[in-house]
Short mmCIF file of C-alpha atoms in Angstrom, two decimals:
data_model
loop_
_atom_site.label_atom_id
_atom_site.label_comp_id
_atom_site.label_asym_id
_atom_site.label_seq_id
_atom_site.Cartn_x
_atom_site.Cartn_y
_atom_site.Cartn_z
CA MET A 1 268.82 18.81 240.50
CA LYS A 2 271.98 21.10 239.62
CA GLU A 3 275.18 19.79 238.41
CA ASP A 4 276.83 20.31 241.90
CA GLU A 5 274.31 18.20 243.77
CA ALA A 6 274.82 15.25 240.95
CA LEU A 7 276.05 11.94 242.45
CA SER A 8 278.27 9.34 241.26
CA ASN A 9 277.88 7.61 238.32
CA ASN A 10 276.70 4.55 240.75
CA GLU A 11 274.47 6.47 242.54
CA ILE A 12 272.78 8.56 239.84
CA GLU A 13 269.00 7.90 239.83
CA PHE A 14 267.72 8.44 236.28
CA SER A 15 264.65 10.70 235.89
CA GLU A 16 261.38 9.68 234.37
CA ASP A 17 261.27 12.88 232.39
CA PRO A 18 262.82 12.22 228.77
CA ASN A 19 264.56 15.50 228.67
CA ILE A 20 266.09 15.30 232.16
CA GLN A 21 267.13 12.05 230.79
CA GLU A 22 268.89 13.11 227.91
CA LEU A 23 270.85 15.75 230.11
CA GLN A 24 271.73 13.05 232.89
CA SER A 25 273.18 10.84 229.77
CA CYS A 26 275.21 13.82 228.40
CA PHE A 27 276.77 14.71 231.86
CA LEU A 28 278.10 11.02 232.26
CA ILE A 29 279.59 11.12 228.75
CA PHE A 30 281.08 14.76 229.03
CA ASP A 31 283.21 15.20 232.42
CA LYS A 32 283.20 18.89 232.04
CA LEU A 33 279.40 19.39 231.12
CA LYS A 34 277.71 21.62 233.67
CA VAL A 35 273.74 21.03 233.73
CA ASP A 36 270.79 22.54 235.45
CA TYR A 37 268.15 20.34 235.68
CA ASP A 38 265.55 22.27 236.91
CA ASN A 39 266.02 24.67 234.12
CA LEU A 40 266.85 22.20 231.11
CA SER A 41 270.15 24.11 230.61
CA GLY A 42 273.57 23.26 230.30
CA SER A 43 276.89 24.74 229.35
CA ILE A 44 280.56 23.49 228.40
CA GLU A 45 283.65 24.69 227.29
CA VAL A 46 285.43 23.11 224.15
CA PRO A 47 289.00 23.70 224.26
CA LEU A 48 290.80 25.03 220.99
CA GLU A 49 294.26 23.92 220.96
CA VAL A 50 296.88 24.11 217.79
CA GLU A 51 299.84 21.72 218.08
CA GLU A 52 302.27 23.38 216.10
CA GLY A 53 301.30 26.84 217.74
CA LYS A 54 299.08 29.86 216.47
CA GLN A 55 300.51 33.31 216.18
CA ILE A 56 299.01 35.93 218.11
CA ASP A 57 300.07 39.72 216.81
CA LEU A 58 299.13 42.74 219.13
CA ILE A 59 298.52 45.63 216.64
CA GLN A 60 298.26 49.42 216.45
CA GLN A 61 296.15 50.96 213.90
CA GLY A 62 295.24 54.54 213.50
CA GLU A 63 292.47 56.35 211.66
CA GLU A 64 295.47 56.93 208.72
CA GLU A 65 298.38 55.18 209.98
CA PRO A 66 299.23 51.90 208.63
CA VAL A 67 298.85 48.78 210.99
CA THR A 68 301.71 48.53 213.25
CA THR A 69 302.52 45.20 215.03
CA LEU A 70 303.56 45.95 218.56
CA ALA A 71 304.41 42.50 219.95
CA THR A 72 304.19 38.71 218.48
CA LYS A 73 303.76 35.57 220.45
CA LYS A 74 303.19 31.74 219.29
CA VAL A 75 300.60 29.94 221.35
CA ARG A 76 299.27 26.30 221.89
CA PHE A 77 296.19 26.69 223.83
CA LEU A 78 293.34 29.40 222.91
CA SER A 79 290.32 30.51 224.78
CA PRO A 80 287.61 27.68 224.40
CA LEU A 81 284.14 27.87 222.62
CA LYS A 82 282.00 28.73 225.24
CA PHE A 83 278.66 26.86 224.25
CA LYS A 84 275.26 27.27 226.47
CA PHE A 85 271.81 25.69 225.56
CA ASN A 86 268.35 25.42 226.78
CA LEU A 87 265.81 22.86 226.05
CA PRO A 88 262.57 24.67 225.10
CA ARG A 89 258.61 23.82 225.61
CA GLY A 90 258.14 21.59 222.40
CA TYR A 91 261.93 20.44 222.27
CA PRO A 92 262.79 17.87 220.67
CA THR A 93 259.93 17.44 217.81
CA ASP A 94 258.81 21.09 217.32
CA SER A 95 261.16 23.58 219.08
CA PRO A 96 265.29 23.73 218.54
CA PRO A 97 267.12 23.84 221.51
CA LEU A 98 268.05 27.57 222.43
CA ILE A 99 271.91 28.08 221.68
CA ASP A 100 274.47 30.67 222.74
CA LEU A 101 278.09 30.07 221.39
CA LYS A 102 280.89 32.83 222.01
CA CYS A 103 284.58 32.70 221.84
CA SER A 104 286.97 35.61 222.03
CA VAL A 105 289.37 34.38 219.40
CA LEU A 106 286.87 33.62 216.71
CA LYS A 107 285.39 36.56 214.31
CA GLN A 108 281.69 37.07 214.48
CA GLU A 109 280.71 35.45 211.30
CA LYS A 110 282.51 32.29 211.94
CA ILE A 111 280.47 31.91 215.46
CA GLU A 112 277.30 32.40 213.62
CA GLU A 113 278.36 29.72 210.65
CA LEU A 114 279.23 27.30 213.80
CA GLU A 115 275.49 28.09 215.40
CA GLN A 116 273.87 27.61 212.09
CA SER A 117 275.65 24.24 211.64
CA LEU A 118 274.27 23.15 215.30
CA LEU A 119 270.75 24.19 214.30
CA GLN A 120 270.91 22.16 211.08
CA LEU A 121 271.76 18.74 213.13
CA TRP A 122 268.57 19.60 214.71
CA LYS A 123 266.49 19.96 211.46
CA ASP A 124 268.21 16.85 209.95
CA TYR A 125 266.95 15.13 212.67
CA LYS A 126 264.28 16.99 214.89
CA ASP A 127 265.25 14.81 217.77
CA ARG A 128 267.10 14.72 220.84
CA VAL A 129 270.55 16.29 219.81
CA VAL A 130 272.40 17.78 222.79
CA PHE A 131 274.98 14.86 222.42
CA SER A 132 275.41 15.58 218.68
CA LEU A 133 275.79 19.31 219.36
CA ILE A 134 278.40 18.64 221.76
CA ASP A 135 280.25 16.12 219.95
CA HIS A 136 280.04 18.50 216.51
CA LEU A 137 281.59 21.27 218.38
CA GLN A 138 284.52 18.73 219.65
CA GLU A 139 285.01 17.59 216.18
CA GLN A 140 285.29 21.00 214.60
CA SER A 141 287.67 22.13 217.49
CA GLN A 142 289.86 19.24 217.15
CA SER A 143 289.89 18.24 213.39
CA PHE A 144 289.09 21.56 211.59
CA VAL A 145 290.71 24.09 214.00
CA ASP A 146 292.63 25.48 211.20
CA GLU A 147 289.44 26.28 209.21
CA LEU A 148 288.15 27.91 212.49
CA LEU A 149 290.65 30.11 213.02
CA PRO A 150 292.50 32.51 211.05
CA SER A 151 296.36 32.18 209.72
CA VAL A 152 297.27 35.03 212.26
CA ILE A 153 295.04 36.53 215.12
CA LYS A 154 295.54 40.26 215.17
CA VAL A 155 294.87 41.98 218.68
CA SER A 156 294.51 45.36 219.11
CA ASN A 157 293.66 45.50 223.02
CA PHE A 158 296.51 45.00 225.35
CA GLU A 159 294.62 43.44 227.93
CA GLU A 160 293.06 41.16 225.42
CA TYR A 161 296.76 39.99 224.21
CA ASN A 162 297.77 39.42 227.63
CA ASP A 163 294.68 37.43 228.35
CA ILE A 164 295.25 34.98 225.57
CA LEU A 165 299.07 34.69 226.81
CA ALA A 166 298.13 33.70 230.10
CA PHE A 167 295.54 31.30 229.17
CA ASP A 168 297.75 29.57 226.90
CA VAL A 169 300.43 29.31 230.02
CA TYR A 170 297.24 28.08 232.66
CA ALA A 171 296.18 25.64 229.79
CA LYS A 172 299.80 24.15 229.55
CA GLU A 173 300.24 23.75 233.16
CA GLU A 174 296.53 22.05 233.43
CA TYR A 175 297.59 19.66 230.54
CA PHE A 176 301.04 18.97 232.05
CA SER A 177 299.35 18.29 235.60
CA ASN A 178 297.07 15.74 234.28
CA GLN A 179 300.00 13.63 232.49
CA THR A 180 302.33 11.29 233.76
CA PHE A 181 306.11 11.37 233.63
CA THR A 182 309.16 9.06 234.86
CA CYS A 183 311.71 10.96 236.62
CA ASP A 184 315.19 10.32 235.11
CA ILE A 185 316.64 10.73 238.41
CA CYS A 186 314.48 8.13 240.61
CA GLN A 187 313.19 6.17 237.66
CA VAL A 188 309.77 6.67 239.19
CA VAL A 189 306.49 7.38 237.45
CA HIS A 190 304.97 10.42 239.06
CA ARG A 191 302.15 12.82 237.73
CA GLY A 192 302.74 16.13 236.23
CA VAL A 193 301.21 17.86 239.36
CA ASN A 194 304.38 16.77 241.30
CA CYS A 195 306.71 17.24 238.37
CA THR A 196 308.91 20.25 236.54
CA GLN A 197 309.45 20.59 232.93
CA PHE A 198 312.40 22.71 232.17
CA ASP A 199 311.32 25.13 229.14
CA LYS A 200 314.12 24.90 226.40
CA CYS A 201 314.65 20.80 226.57
CA SER A 202 311.22 20.16 227.79
CA HIS A 203 312.91 17.74 230.27
CA VAL A 204 310.80 16.46 233.26
CA PHE A 205 311.92 15.42 236.70
CA CYS A 206 310.16 15.05 239.64
CA ASN A 207 309.88 17.48 242.33
CA GLU A 208 311.11 15.79 244.89
CA CYS A 209 314.53 14.83 243.23
CA LEU A 210 314.82 18.38 242.09
CA GLU A 211 314.63 19.71 245.60
CA GLY A 212 317.23 17.62 246.87
CA TYR A 213 319.69 18.27 244.21
CA PHE A 214 319.03 22.02 243.61
CA THR A 215 318.80 22.47 247.60
CA SER A 216 322.42 20.92 248.06
CA SER A 217 323.97 22.88 245.41
CA ILE A 218 322.73 26.41 246.72
CA VAL A 219 323.70 25.78 250.27
CA GLN A 220 327.00 24.90 248.93
CA GLY A 221 327.39 27.95 246.98
CA GLU A 222 327.22 25.90 243.83
CA VAL A 223 324.79 27.72 241.78
CA ASP A 224 326.29 27.00 238.27
CA LYS A 225 324.87 23.61 238.86
CA VAL A 226 321.02 24.89 239.02
CA HIS A 227 320.15 24.05 235.55
CA CYS A 228 318.24 20.78 233.83
CA PRO A 229 320.27 17.94 235.24
CA ASP A 230 320.08 15.83 231.89
CA TYR A 231 323.30 14.69 231.02
CA GLN A 232 323.22 16.39 227.59
CA CYS A 233 321.96 19.51 229.05
CA THR A 234 324.75 19.22 231.58
CA LYS A 235 327.27 19.12 228.78
CA ASP A 236 325.67 22.01 226.86
CA HIS A 237 325.71 24.31 229.96
CA LEU A 238 329.32 23.48 230.37
CA ALA A 239 330.01 23.94 226.68
CA ALA A 240 328.13 27.35 226.92
CA ARG A 241 329.99 28.25 229.80
CA ASP A 242 333.31 27.66 228.13
CA GLU A 243 332.50 29.47 225.47
CA ILE A 244 330.95 32.82 227.28
CA MET A 245 334.54 32.84 229.13
CA LYS A 246 336.14 33.82 225.66
CA LEU A 247 336.53 37.14 225.21
CA GLU A 248 336.15 36.44 221.48
CA THR A 249 332.29 35.54 222.15
CA TRP A 250 331.48 39.05 223.17
CA THR A 251 333.06 41.00 220.07
CA MET A 252 332.16 38.51 216.96
CA LYS A 253 328.75 37.86 217.69
CA ASP A 254 326.00 39.85 216.09
CA THR A 255 323.98 40.20 219.01
CA GLY A 256 326.23 42.80 220.74
CA VAL A 257 327.25 43.15 224.25
CA LYS A 258 323.92 43.93 226.06
CA ASN A 259 322.14 41.45 224.42
CA ILE A 260 325.04 38.72 225.83
CA VAL A 261 324.98 40.35 229.06
CA GLU A 262 321.01 40.14 229.05
CA GLU A 263 321.27 36.36 228.34
CA LEU A 264 324.24 35.66 231.11
CA LEU A 265 322.01 37.50 233.87
CA THR A 266 318.96 35.40 233.16
CA PRO A 267 318.77 32.65 235.24
CA PRO A 268 318.36 28.94 233.62
CA VAL A 269 315.69 28.22 236.01
CA SER A 270 313.11 30.71 236.58
CA SER A 271 312.10 32.07 240.02
CA GLY A 272 308.47 30.53 238.89
CA LYS A 273 309.51 27.08 238.49
CA LEU A 274 311.66 26.98 241.76
CA LYS A 275 308.62 28.07 243.40
CA ARG A 276 307.26 24.84 242.71
CA PHE A 277 309.81 23.16 245.29
CA LEU A 278 312.12 25.26 246.97
CA SER A 279 311.52 27.84 249.69
CA PRO A 280 311.76 31.59 249.39
CA ASP A 281 314.97 31.93 251.62
CA LEU A 282 316.79 29.39 249.23
CA ILE A 283 315.40 31.05 245.98
CA GLN A 284 316.62 34.49 247.61
CA ARG A 285 319.97 32.84 248.00
CA TYR A 286 320.39 31.25 244.72
CA GLN A 287 319.46 34.79 242.82
CA THR A 288 321.96 36.30 244.95
CA LEU A 289 324.90 34.22 244.13
CA PHE A 290 323.99 33.77 241.31
CA LYS A 291 323.85 37.50 240.23
CA LYS A 292 327.26 37.85 242.05
CA ASN A 293 328.84 35.13 239.92
CA GLN A 294 327.94 36.35 236.76
CA PHE A 295 329.15 39.68 237.26
CA GLU A 296 332.42 38.65 238.09
CA ILE A 297 332.60 36.64 235.16
CA ILE A 298 332.01 40.09 233.40
CA GLY A 299 334.02 41.88 235.57
CA LYS A 300 337.09 39.69 234.38
CA LEU A 301 336.24 39.85 231.00
CA LEU A 302 335.45 43.44 230.31
CA PRO A 303 336.93 45.32 233.66
CA SER A 304 335.94 48.81 232.23
CA ARG A 305 332.04 47.92 231.83
CA LEU A 306 331.00 47.15 235.27
CA VAL A 307 330.81 49.37 238.50
CA LYS A 308 329.71 49.06 241.63
CA CYS A 309 327.14 51.49 243.22
CA PRO A 310 328.84 54.09 245.40
CA ARG A 311 326.20 54.78 247.47
CA ILE A 312 326.60 53.26 250.88
CA GLY A 313 324.38 50.26 251.71
CA CYS A 314 323.72 49.40 247.84
CA ASP A 315 326.16 46.83 246.55
CA GLU A 316 324.79 46.86 243.10
CA ALA A 317 327.06 46.02 240.29
CA ILE A 318 326.01 47.76 236.74
CA PHE A 319 326.75 47.22 233.70
CA ARG A 320 328.00 49.96 231.39
CA GLU A 321 326.58 49.98 227.87
CA ASP A 322 328.36 52.97 226.43
CA LEU A 323 332.00 53.39 227.75
CA ASN A 324 332.04 57.06 226.49
CA GLU A 325 329.38 58.17 229.27
CA LYS A 326 330.21 59.26 232.62
CA LEU A 327 326.68 59.06 234.23
CA VAL A 328 325.88 55.59 235.36
CA MET A 329 322.37 55.02 236.98
CA CYS A 330 321.73 52.42 239.42
CA PRO A 331 318.90 50.33 238.76
CA ARG A 332 318.35 49.32 242.13
CA CYS A 333 318.60 52.75 244.49
CA LYS A 334 318.34 54.78 241.69
CA TYR A 335 321.64 56.95 242.33
CA ALA A 336 323.09 58.79 239.65
CA PHE A 337 326.74 59.25 239.71
CA CYS A 338 329.92 60.03 237.98
CA ASN A 339 331.67 56.99 236.56
CA ASP A 340 335.15 58.94 237.34
CA CYS A 341 334.82 60.15 240.54
CA ARG A 342 331.83 58.16 242.00
CA LYS A 343 330.47 60.95 243.36
CA SER A 344 327.09 62.25 242.82
CA TYR A 345 326.60 63.17 238.68
CA HIS A 346 327.95 66.69 237.96
CA ALA A 347 327.95 68.68 234.81
CA ARG A 348 330.31 67.31 232.20
CA PHE A 349 332.72 70.54 232.34
CA LYS A 350 333.17 69.93 236.11
CA PRO A 351 336.76 68.46 236.49
CA CYS A 352 336.98 65.33 238.71
CA VAL A 353 339.45 62.95 239.94
CA LYS A 354 339.22 59.38 238.91
CA VAL A 355 339.20 56.48 241.52
CA GLY A 356 339.36 52.81 241.03
CA GLY A 357 341.22 51.27 238.38
CA ASP A 358 341.35 54.43 236.36
CA ASP A 359 343.98 55.86 238.97
CA ALA A 360 346.38 53.50 237.58
CA LYS A 361 348.86 54.58 235.17
CA TYR A 362 347.48 54.23 231.56
CA GLY A 363 344.02 53.36 232.76
CA GLY A 364 345.28 49.99 234.09
CA ILE A 365 345.86 48.89 230.49
CA PRO A 366 349.21 46.95 229.61
CA ILE A 367 351.68 48.60 227.78
CA ASP A 368 351.96 45.65 225.66
CA ASP A 369 348.58 46.05 224.39
CA LEU A 370 349.04 49.77 224.07
CA GLU A 371 352.43 49.31 222.03
CA ALA A 372 350.41 46.51 219.58
CA TYR A 373 347.16 48.59 219.47
CA ASN A 374 348.22 50.79 216.44
CA HIS A 375 349.70 48.32 214.51
CA MET A 376 346.59 46.43 214.36
CA PRO A 377 344.69 46.66 211.02
CA GLN A 378 341.92 48.41 211.29
CA GLY A 379 338.47 46.09 211.96
CA SER A 380 340.62 43.46 212.99
CA HIS A 381 339.69 40.79 215.29
CA GLU A 382 342.77 41.52 217.93
CA LYS A 383 341.56 45.25 217.96
CA LYS A 384 337.88 44.61 218.44
CA ILE A 385 339.10 42.62 221.41
CA LEU A 386 340.90 45.19 223.18
CA ASN A 387 338.03 47.74 222.29
CA ALA A 388 335.63 45.30 224.07
CA LYS A 389 337.54 45.10 226.87
CA TYR A 390 339.22 48.41 227.57
CA GLY A 391 336.53 50.88 225.57
CA ARG A 392 338.36 52.49 222.38
CA ASN A 393 338.20 55.96 223.89
CA LYS A 394 340.27 54.92 226.91
CA ILE A 395 342.74 53.14 224.84
CA LEU A 396 343.23 55.94 222.63
CA LYS A 397 343.83 58.38 225.18
CA ALA A 398 346.04 55.86 227.35
CA ILE A 399 348.08 55.56 223.84
CA ASP A 400 348.62 59.36 223.88
CA GLU A 401 349.71 59.64 227.62
CA TYR A 402 352.04 56.79 227.06
CA GLN A 403 353.72 58.47 223.77
CA MET A 404 354.02 61.72 225.50
CA ASP A 405 356.10 59.60 228.31
CA LYS A 406 357.99 57.91 225.77
CA LEU A 407 359.02 61.24 224.02
CA PHE A 408 359.52 62.81 227.61
CA GLU A 409 362.07 60.05 228.35
CA GLN A 410 363.63 60.43 225.01
CA MET A 411 364.18 64.12 225.58
CA LEU A 412 365.56 63.35 229.16
CA ARG A 413 368.03 60.71 227.51
CA GLN A 414 369.24 63.23 225.02
CA GLY A 415 370.43 65.62 227.90
CA SER A 416 367.51 68.51 227.37
CA ASP A 417 366.79 71.38 229.77
CA LEU A 418 364.22 69.17 231.26
CA LYS A 419 364.02 67.29 234.30
CA GLU A 420 361.40 65.27 236.41
CA CYS A 421 360.63 65.99 240.12
CA PRO A 422 361.47 63.41 242.40
CA GLY A 423 359.06 64.44 244.60
CA CYS A 424 355.71 64.54 242.70
CA GLY A 425 356.83 64.07 238.70
CA ALA A 426 356.20 67.47 237.65
CA VAL A 427 358.47 68.30 234.46
CA ILE A 428 360.68 70.84 235.62
CA GLU A 429 362.44 73.31 232.71
CA LYS A 430 365.62 75.11 233.43
CA PHE A 431 366.40 78.13 231.69
CA GLU A 432 369.30 79.58 233.75
CA GLY A 433 371.22 79.14 236.92
CA CYS A 434 372.80 76.55 238.76
CA ASN A 435 371.99 72.88 239.26
CA LYS A 436 370.32 73.47 242.53
CA MET A 437 366.67 73.32 242.03
CA LYS A 438 363.48 73.52 244.01
CA CYS A 439 360.11 72.06 242.74
CA SER A 440 357.55 74.92 242.48
CA GLU A 441 354.72 72.53 242.86
CA CYS A 442 356.01 70.37 245.76
CA LEU A 443 359.12 72.01 246.96
CA THR A 444 361.47 69.34 246.78
CA CYS A 445 365.17 70.48 246.48
CA PHE A 446 367.03 68.02 244.16
CA CYS A 447 369.77 68.51 241.78
CA PHE A 448 369.18 68.96 238.24
CA ASN A 449 372.60 67.40 236.92
CA CYS A 450 371.73 63.74 238.50
CA GLY A 451 368.30 64.46 239.52
CA THR A 452 368.75 63.12 243.03
CA GLN A 453 366.70 64.36 245.94
CA THR A 454 368.85 66.70 248.17
CA ASP A 455 368.13 68.96 251.49
CA ASN A 456 368.12 72.69 251.38
CA SER A 457 371.89 73.20 251.29
CA TYR A 458 374.87 72.97 248.71
CA ASP A 459 376.21 69.81 250.45
CA HIS A 460 375.29 67.75 247.45
CA PHE A 461 377.85 69.74 245.68
CA THR A 462 380.69 70.54 248.20
CA ASP A 463 381.25 66.92 249.42
CA PRO A 464 383.97 65.24 247.64
CA ARG A 465 382.19 61.90 247.91
CA SER A 466 379.12 63.21 245.98
CA PRO A 467 378.85 62.53 242.01
CA CYS A 468 378.06 66.02 241.86
CA TYR A 469 381.01 67.51 243.54
CA LYS A 470 382.10 70.73 242.32
CA LEU A 471 379.31 70.48 239.41
CA LEU A 472 376.91 73.59 240.97
CA PHE A 473 377.47 75.19 238.00
CA PHE A 474 377.74 72.61 235.12
CA GLY A 475 376.22 73.17 232.01
CA MET A 476 375.78 76.88 232.57
CA PRO A 477 376.50 78.82 229.42
CA GLY A 478 379.95 80.43 229.43
CA ILE A 479 381.37 78.39 232.25
CA GLU A 480 382.88 76.03 229.94
CA ASP A 481 384.88 79.00 228.23
CA ASP A 482 385.63 80.41 231.10
CA GLU A 483 387.23 77.44 232.43
#
């Protein structure tokens, strides 16, 4: 009879064969023991758990190059000890049980030491030792796990490294599912399989309560409420939200803008946890609204860093890490475009016309900021804020444009031979001739004396009601002398 044919404790009938009796007894004691009564064999997996965590390093080692650590992670549960045994002829007095011990995270010499200690148990008693063998392995895995394992487990195989991490996740879920918890919302005790635990704070709530609360929040568009509903966690979430809304947070942290954006765009609750109690449609709605809300925050604080993909049918918002780079690549549709003209990317030497916010005067930067920028000390907090908000190169370019405009206005006030076309804004310089002018750019006619747009006639200078009556030649060299 094999294990899958075994009956419950109340129904099992013990064999008259002493070897089978021993296996039946052990089967009732160890719930994870698998036995094959026909072949007098069995197997069991003994878990390895390190409560404080065990460091796992993925390393790369060449023949001559030094060891490089590619990734590191701490895990609580490690691949178990896989123990197989067989009771041969002559057992237990003349022959020891045949032992096979394997473990992917133990070195071979450590496995051999364990095997020798198991055989020594039989040598000491030369009696029925199956219970003692399993009990000894469990004691070693629980009380002496630090002696079994190295201080840092180094793995050079990428798949093996991922297998260790995956097993830790699986074991944690199994451990959690078998526990019981009191939900702080409904105050009812539930098994872990019907609950969800939040990663950062470890608070546990039942899935039924989370489903009701999160569903209501997502349907109403209040996706900022989708986080651990614990009172203190809610306070911390709101405080972090207020902090992220300050531009100083983006400029003073050592983590940098890119890392802050990555943190901002990471949902407080992963899709894997939401799948435990929400429908795919609700999860999709949550992810869409969450991303939209977070990009709105970035857009308000750092308007120069956010651009929407111009490709028809793709509304992806893209964060520009380098404000000096015109090339933008959409992560969703892979469309490469120029940030200035929002058309397919072209060579840097090809001129283009800016669209959107950059079309505004001085790139949309307020004059107060332009005037204050040059008076701010280098490296000052205020200067860092403006650099983060608009981009340093964009500010410097806008300041140059603003100063040129101020210089031009000053020249106009000083009565120089420069005037601005009232039609297109082009700068017009008069070398000679009368005050009736025509712009070479837009062909607008205007009076050079007062700057007023006129028709293509001399009525502006011959009408007694005009402010420039009889001033057609005013300002021409020699006219004042002749008069």
